[in-house]
N, CA, C and O atoms as a DFTB+ gen file, in Angstrom:
384 C
 N C O
     1  1       0.197     -90.209     -31.639
     2  2       0.352     -88.878     -32.079
     3  2       0.247     -87.847     -31.444
     4  3      -0.929     -87.492     -31.362
     5  1       1.030     -87.120     -30.894
     6  2       1.067     -85.793     -29.941
     7  2       0.195     -85.026     -30.436
     8  3       0.234     -85.271     -31.641
     9  1      -0.858     -83.956     -30.185
    10  2      -1.655     -83.074     -30.418
    11  2      -0.993     -82.003     -29.801
    12  3      -0.563     -82.120     -28.653
    13  1      -0.870     -80.981     -30.444
    14  2      -0.542     -79.755     -30.007
    15  2      -1.775     -78.761     -29.213
    16  3      -1.511     -77.628     -28.810
    17  1      -2.654     -79.168     -29.123
    18  2      -4.230     -78.681     -28.298
    19  2      -3.921     -78.980     -27.080
    20  3      -3.345     -80.040     -26.834
    21  1      -4.227     -78.168     -26.193
    22  2      -4.575     -78.896     -24.791
    23  2      -5.961     -79.533     -24.593
    24  3      -7.081     -79.353     -25.072
    25  1      -5.323     -80.485     -23.540
    26  2      -6.938     -81.527     -23.438
    27  2      -7.612     -80.675     -22.392
    28  3      -6.980     -79.884     -21.692
    29  1      -9.193     -80.899     -22.287
    30  2     -10.038     -80.550     -21.563
    31  2      -9.815     -80.206     -20.396
    32  3     -10.253     -79.228     -19.790
    33  1      -9.087     -81.053     -20.038
    34  2      -8.683     -80.986     -18.473
    35  2      -7.710     -79.928     -18.186
    36  3      -7.939     -79.276     -17.167
    37  1      -6.654     -79.618     -18.882
    38  2      -6.073     -78.424     -18.654
    39  2      -6.922     -77.397     -18.681
    40  3      -7.035     -76.498     -17.848
    41  1      -7.706     -77.618     -19.989
    42  2      -8.523     -75.660     -19.958
    43  2      -9.111     -75.549     -18.761
    44  3      -9.035     -74.446     -18.219
    45  1      -9.679     -76.414     -18.209
    46  2     -10.232     -76.496     -16.977
    47  2      -9.468     -76.053     -15.722
    48  3      -9.863     -75.234     -14.892
    49  1      -8.290     -76.738     -15.720
    50  2      -7.584     -76.171     -14.334
    51  2      -7.018     -74.574     -14.774
    52  3      -6.663     -73.832     -13.858
    53  1      -6.971     -74.225     -15.800
    54  2      -6.682     -72.867     -16.641
    55  2      -7.606     -71.923     -16.115
    56  3      -7.232     -70.880     -15.578
    57  1      -8.967     -72.295     -16.266
    58  2     -10.048     -71.576     -16.223
    59  2     -10.588     -71.345     -14.688
    60  3     -11.370     -70.473     -14.308
    61  1      -9.978     -72.330     -13.947
    62  2     -10.110     -72.468     -12.543
    63  2      -9.375     -71.507     -11.736
    64  3      -9.880     -70.721     -10.934
    65  1      -8.010     -71.647     -12.044
    66  2      -6.928     -70.519     -11.756
    67  2      -7.300     -69.184     -12.262
    68  3      -7.029     -68.233     -11.529
    69  1      -7.722     -69.015     -13.091
    70  2      -8.228     -67.622     -13.344
    71  2      -9.583     -67.135     -12.818
    72  3     -10.054     -66.000     -12.893
    73  1     -10.007     -68.029     -12.375
    74  2     -11.491     -67.933     -11.278
    75  2     -11.055     -67.353     -10.129
    76  3     -11.463     -66.303      -9.632
    77  1      -9.961     -68.297      -9.612
    78  2      -9.428     -68.045      -8.161
    79  2      -8.689     -66.556      -7.984
    80  3      -8.604     -65.879      -6.959
    81  1      -8.222     -66.295      -9.221
    82  2      -7.180     -65.241      -9.281
    83  2      -8.205     -63.780      -8.955
    84  3      -7.990     -62.845      -8.184
    85  1      -9.470     -64.060      -9.964
    86  2     -10.437     -62.893     -10.019
    87  2     -11.118     -62.894      -8.852
    88  3     -11.407     -61.779      -8.416
    89  1     -11.434     -63.781      -8.263
    90  2     -12.224     -63.953      -6.358
    91  2     -11.286     -63.234      -5.851
    92  3     -11.808     -62.239      -5.349
    93  1      -9.956     -63.226      -5.700
    94  2      -9.070     -62.753      -4.711
    95  2      -9.038     -61.176      -5.188
    96  3      -9.274     -60.161      -4.531
    97  1      -8.709     -61.316      -6.397
    98  2      -9.168     -59.745      -6.694
    99  2     -10.173     -59.005      -6.089
   100  3      -9.944     -57.974      -5.457
   101  1     -11.415     -59.544      -6.273
   102  2     -12.459     -58.945      -5.855
   103  2     -12.568     -58.827      -4.746
   104  3     -12.982     -57.755      -4.304
   105  1     -12.205     -59.984      -3.810
   106  2     -12.347     -59.698      -2.104
   107  2     -11.337     -58.434      -1.749
   108  3     -11.523     -57.649      -0.819
   109  1     -10.188     -58.398      -2.715
   110  2      -9.019     -57.323      -2.162
   111  2      -9.840     -55.974      -2.637
   112  3      -9.585     -54.899      -2.094
   113  1     -10.889     -56.081      -3.730
   114  2     -11.009     -54.664      -4.034
   115  2     -12.463     -54.423      -3.099
   116  3     -13.030     -53.331      -3.114
   117  1     -12.957     -55.538      -2.328
   118  2     -13.914     -55.301      -1.435
   119  2     -13.522     -54.601      -0.306
   120  3     -14.130     -53.559      -0.062
   121  1     -12.377     -55.060       0.646
   122  2     -11.723     -54.644       1.341
   123  2     -11.415     -53.324       1.338
   124  3     -11.752     -52.593       2.269
   125  1     -10.637     -52.827       0.121
   126  2     -10.395     -51.404      -0.233
   127  2     -11.657     -50.605      -0.114
   128  3     -11.573     -49.561       0.534
   129  1     -12.673     -50.890      -0.573
   130  2     -14.107     -50.180      -0.702
   131  2     -14.355     -50.186       0.842
   132  3     -14.491     -49.017       1.202
   133  1     -14.449     -50.919       1.732
   134  2     -14.658     -51.075       3.169
   135  2     -13.741     -50.042       3.753
   136  3     -14.195     -49.095       4.395
   137  1     -12.551     -50.195       3.556
   138  2     -11.490     -49.078       4.342
   139  2     -11.766     -47.842       3.768
   140  3     -11.773     -46.844       4.489
   141  1     -11.989     -47.763       2.606
   142  2     -12.304     -45.985       2.143
   143  2     -13.577     -45.452       2.746
   144  3     -13.687     -44.407       3.386
   145  1     -14.443     -46.245       2.476
   146  2     -15.675     -45.843       2.602
   147  2     -16.390     -45.827       4.128
   148  3     -17.238     -45.066       4.594
   149  1     -15.590     -47.159       4.797
   150  2     -15.897     -47.242       6.355
   151  2     -17.136     -48.637       6.174
   152  3     -17.547     -49.223       7.175
   153  1     -17.486     -48.915       5.116
   154  2     -18.636     -50.019       4.934
   155  2     -19.968     -49.724       6.027
   156  3     -20.482     -48.624       5.825
   157  1     -20.531     -50.439       7.020
   158  2     -21.335     -50.239       7.590
   159  2     -21.336     -49.180       8.448
   160  3     -22.342     -48.517       8.700
   161  1     -19.980     -48.944       9.025
   162  2     -19.515     -47.887      10.099
   163  2     -18.851     -46.883       9.406
   164  3     -17.620     -46.898       9.437
   165  1     -19.588     -45.771       8.613
   166  2     -19.030     -45.084       7.513
   167  2     -18.011     -43.926       8.667
   168  3     -17.063     -43.312       8.175
   169  1     -18.243     -43.816       9.665
   170  2     -17.185     -42.636      10.377
   171  2     -15.746     -43.449      10.615
   172  3     -14.772     -42.919      11.149
   173  1     -15.770     -44.576      10.217
   174  2     -14.362     -45.461      10.289
   175  2     -13.765     -45.028       8.946
   176  3     -12.546     -45.066       8.783
   177  1     -14.481     -44.674       8.115
   178  2     -13.882     -44.806       6.554
   179  2     -12.890     -43.709       6.137
   180  3     -13.094     -42.578       6.580
   181  1     -12.243     -43.842       5.642
   182  2     -11.049     -42.971       5.284
   183  2     -11.741     -41.437       4.441
   184  3     -11.371     -40.277       4.616
   185  1     -12.597     -41.837       3.718
   186  2     -13.142     -40.644       3.062
   187  2     -14.098     -39.700       4.227
   188  3     -14.247     -38.478       4.222
   189  1     -14.555     -40.502       5.003
   190  2     -15.097     -39.622       5.923
   191  2     -14.351     -38.775       6.973
   192  3     -14.637     -37.645       7.369
   193  1     -13.323     -39.582       7.337
   194  2     -12.271     -39.042       8.207
   195  2     -11.266     -37.831       7.237
   196  3     -10.596     -36.884       7.649
   197  1     -11.393     -38.100       6.469
   198  2     -10.811     -37.004       5.308
   199  2     -11.455     -35.809       5.211
   200  3     -10.862     -34.732       5.273
   201  1     -12.924     -35.954       5.025
   202  2     -13.605     -34.870       4.979
   203  2     -13.859     -34.155       6.234
   204  3     -13.912     -32.925       6.267
   205  1     -14.034     -34.973       7.375
   206  2     -14.182     -34.322       8.642
   207  2     -12.801     -33.582       8.719
   208  3     -13.040     -32.394       8.936
   209  1     -11.659     -33.774       8.643
   210  2     -10.391     -33.296       8.521
   211  2     -10.041     -31.929       7.878
   212  3      -9.414     -30.985       8.360
   213  1     -10.582     -32.071       6.731
   214  2     -10.839     -30.968       5.638
   215  2     -11.758     -29.637       6.227
   216  3     -11.508     -28.434       6.146
   217  1     -12.708     -30.218       6.736
   218  2     -13.700     -29.044       7.397
   219  2     -13.023     -28.491       9.020
   220  3     -13.307     -27.395       9.504
   221  1     -12.286     -29.298       9.549
   222  2     -11.641     -28.875      10.733
   223  2     -10.760     -27.903      10.186
   224  3     -10.799     -26.720      10.522
   225  1      -9.912     -28.402       9.293
   226  2      -8.772     -27.515       8.595
   227  2      -9.350     -26.066       8.427
   228  3      -8.810     -25.050       8.863
   229  1     -10.366     -26.117       7.825
   230  2     -10.961     -24.771       7.210
   231  2     -11.274     -24.126       8.184
   232  3     -10.857     -22.969       8.238
   233  1     -11.994     -24.574       9.133
   234  2     -12.411     -24.019      10.287
   235  2     -11.209     -23.081      11.513
   236  3     -11.386     -22.087      12.218
   237  1     -10.246     -23.811      11.337
   238  2      -8.863     -23.412      12.280
   239  2      -8.370     -21.979      11.009
   240  3      -8.019     -20.871      11.417
   241  1      -8.434     -22.255       9.843
   242  2      -7.791     -21.190       9.052
   243  2      -8.745     -20.075       8.946
   244  3      -8.257     -18.977       8.677
   245  1      -9.691     -20.138       9.068
   246  2     -11.045     -18.986       9.345
   247  2     -10.622     -18.561      10.413
   248  3      -9.888     -17.573      10.439
   249  1     -11.015     -19.252      11.588
   250  2     -10.666     -18.599      12.932
   251  2      -9.031     -17.862      13.102
   252  3      -8.842     -16.821      13.730
   253  1      -8.089     -18.548      12.494
   254  2      -6.764     -17.796      12.413
   255  2      -6.661     -16.240      11.710
   256  3      -6.163     -15.239      12.226
   257  1      -7.290     -16.365      10.376
   258  2      -7.096     -15.409       9.806
   259  2      -8.382     -13.986      10.287
   260  3      -8.277     -12.833       9.870
   261  1      -9.504     -14.481      11.223
   262  2     -10.003     -13.802      11.918
   263  2      -9.396     -12.856      13.079
   264  3      -9.539     -11.651      13.285
   265  1      -8.714     -13.786      13.713
   266  2      -7.906     -12.946      14.731
   267  2      -6.602     -12.282      14.459
   268  3      -5.906     -11.505      15.113
   269  1      -6.505     -12.768      13.426
   270  2      -5.082     -12.114      12.855
   271  2      -5.582     -10.619      12.426
   272  3      -4.981      -9.637      12.862
   273  1      -6.711     -10.481      11.551
   274  2      -7.305      -9.317      11.265
   275  2      -7.618      -8.557      12.146
   276  3      -7.482      -7.356      11.912
   277  1      -8.172      -9.005      13.529
   278  2      -8.495      -8.217      14.658
   279  2      -7.200      -7.863      15.190
   280  3      -7.151      -6.664      15.465
   281  1      -6.152      -8.485      15.424
   282  2      -5.016      -8.088      16.323
   283  2      -4.605      -6.970      15.425
   284  3      -4.574      -5.847      15.929
   285  1      -4.230      -7.135      13.955
   286  2      -4.087      -6.130      13.278
   287  2      -4.593      -5.012      13.380
   288  3      -3.882      -4.028      13.584
   289  1      -6.048      -4.920      13.249
   290  2      -6.591      -3.486      13.138
   291  2      -6.554      -3.044      14.646
   292  3      -6.653      -1.827      14.807
   293  1      -6.445      -3.719      15.646
   294  2      -6.406      -3.386      16.846
   295  2      -4.847      -2.479      16.825
   296  3      -4.724      -1.355      17.309
   297  1      -3.902      -3.146      16.250
   298  2      -2.511      -2.537      16.278
   299  2      -2.335      -1.311      15.571
   300  3      -1.677      -0.392      16.059
   301  1      -3.016      -1.220      14.173
   302  2      -2.731      -0.280      13.937
   303  2      -3.805       0.926      14.328
   304  3      -3.566       2.079      13.970
   305  1      -5.016       0.594      15.090
   306  2      -5.860       1.609      15.859
   307  2      -5.174       2.462      16.981
   308  3      -5.232       3.671      17.209
   309  1      -4.495       1.425      17.617
   310  2      -3.770       1.840      18.466
   311  2      -2.615       2.870      18.221
   312  3      -2.384       3.918      18.824
   313  1      -1.864       2.209      17.033
   314  2      -0.671       3.310      16.637
   315  2      -1.140       4.422      15.988
   316  3      -0.315       5.326      15.856
   317  1      -2.173       4.594      15.573
   318  2      -3.094       6.079      15.085
   319  2      -3.336       6.715      16.487
   320  3      -2.889       7.829      16.758
   321  1      -4.108       5.919      17.430
   322  2      -4.557       7.047      18.496
   323  2      -2.893       7.466      18.950
   324  3      -2.590       8.659      18.902
   325  1      -2.040       6.635      19.305
   326  2      -0.860       7.225      19.828
   327  2      -0.204       8.016      19.460
   328  3       0.473       8.633      20.281
   329  1      -0.108       8.411      17.728
   330  2       0.428       9.524      17.222
   331  2      -0.856      10.638      17.068
   332  3      -0.553      11.803      16.815
   333  1      -1.889      10.373      17.180
   334  2      -3.006      11.742      17.343
   335  2      -2.788      12.326      18.945
   336  3      -2.681      13.537      19.140
   337  1      -2.740      11.468      19.916
   338  2      -2.663      12.014      21.023
   339  2      -1.386      12.630      21.313
   340  3      -1.411      13.456      22.224
   341  1      -0.172      12.396      20.692
   342  2       1.101      13.115      20.788
   343  2       1.093      14.023      20.216
   344  3       1.646      14.991      20.737
   345  1       0.458      14.196      18.826
   346  2       0.158      15.331      17.975
   347  2      -0.535      16.718      18.902
   348  3      -0.222      17.888      19.123
   349  1      -1.473      15.927      19.207
   350  2      -2.881      17.156      20.120
   351  2      -2.132      17.327      21.556
   352  3      -2.222      18.465      22.018
   353  1      -1.495      16.498      22.244
   354  2      -0.772      16.959      23.563
   355  2       0.161      18.153      23.246
   356  3       0.120      19.237      23.827
   357  1       0.901      17.856      22.374
   358  2       2.104      18.702      21.877
   359  2       1.283      20.142      21.306
   360  3       1.861      21.210      21.505
   361  1       0.108      20.151      20.688
   362  2      -0.457      21.273      20.434
   363  2      -0.967      22.044      21.704
   364  3      -0.867      23.243      21.962
   365  1      -1.419      21.246      22.270
   366  2      -1.992      21.912      23.871
   367  2      -1.079      22.510      24.732
   368  3      -1.462      23.435      25.448
   369  1       0.417      22.004      24.779
   370  2       1.275      22.572      25.539
   371  2       1.815      23.537      24.820
   372  3       2.033      24.576      25.444
   373  1       2.104      23.518      23.678
   374  2       2.770      24.382      22.853
   375  2       4.435      23.599      22.290
   376  3       5.043      23.906      21.265
   377  1       4.796      22.697      23.182
   378  2       5.880      22.135      22.775
   379  2       5.915      20.531      22.857
   380  3       5.121      19.963      23.607
   381  1       6.616      19.972      22.268
   382  2       6.513      18.446      21.921
   383  2       7.163      17.748      23.290
   384  3       7.247      16.523      23.378
């Protein structure tokens, strides 16, 4: 009489397949972890490179804003100086 219950051998085969799948997933997770963190060579990891890139971008942005403020201040100062020179020169000679 056939039984609806699987044999012990079938259960062991299924459990071995599950274990194999879990081991492959674990290996893939380890590879992903090493790729992100760099493993023993931290400088090769994505996390390190991303942090370095963010730091460089912040420095570039800070430098850019410094020069924009400097150039803007210089331009405004030159404009005011030019206007004052024209006003005072016209007052000295009496006509513009």
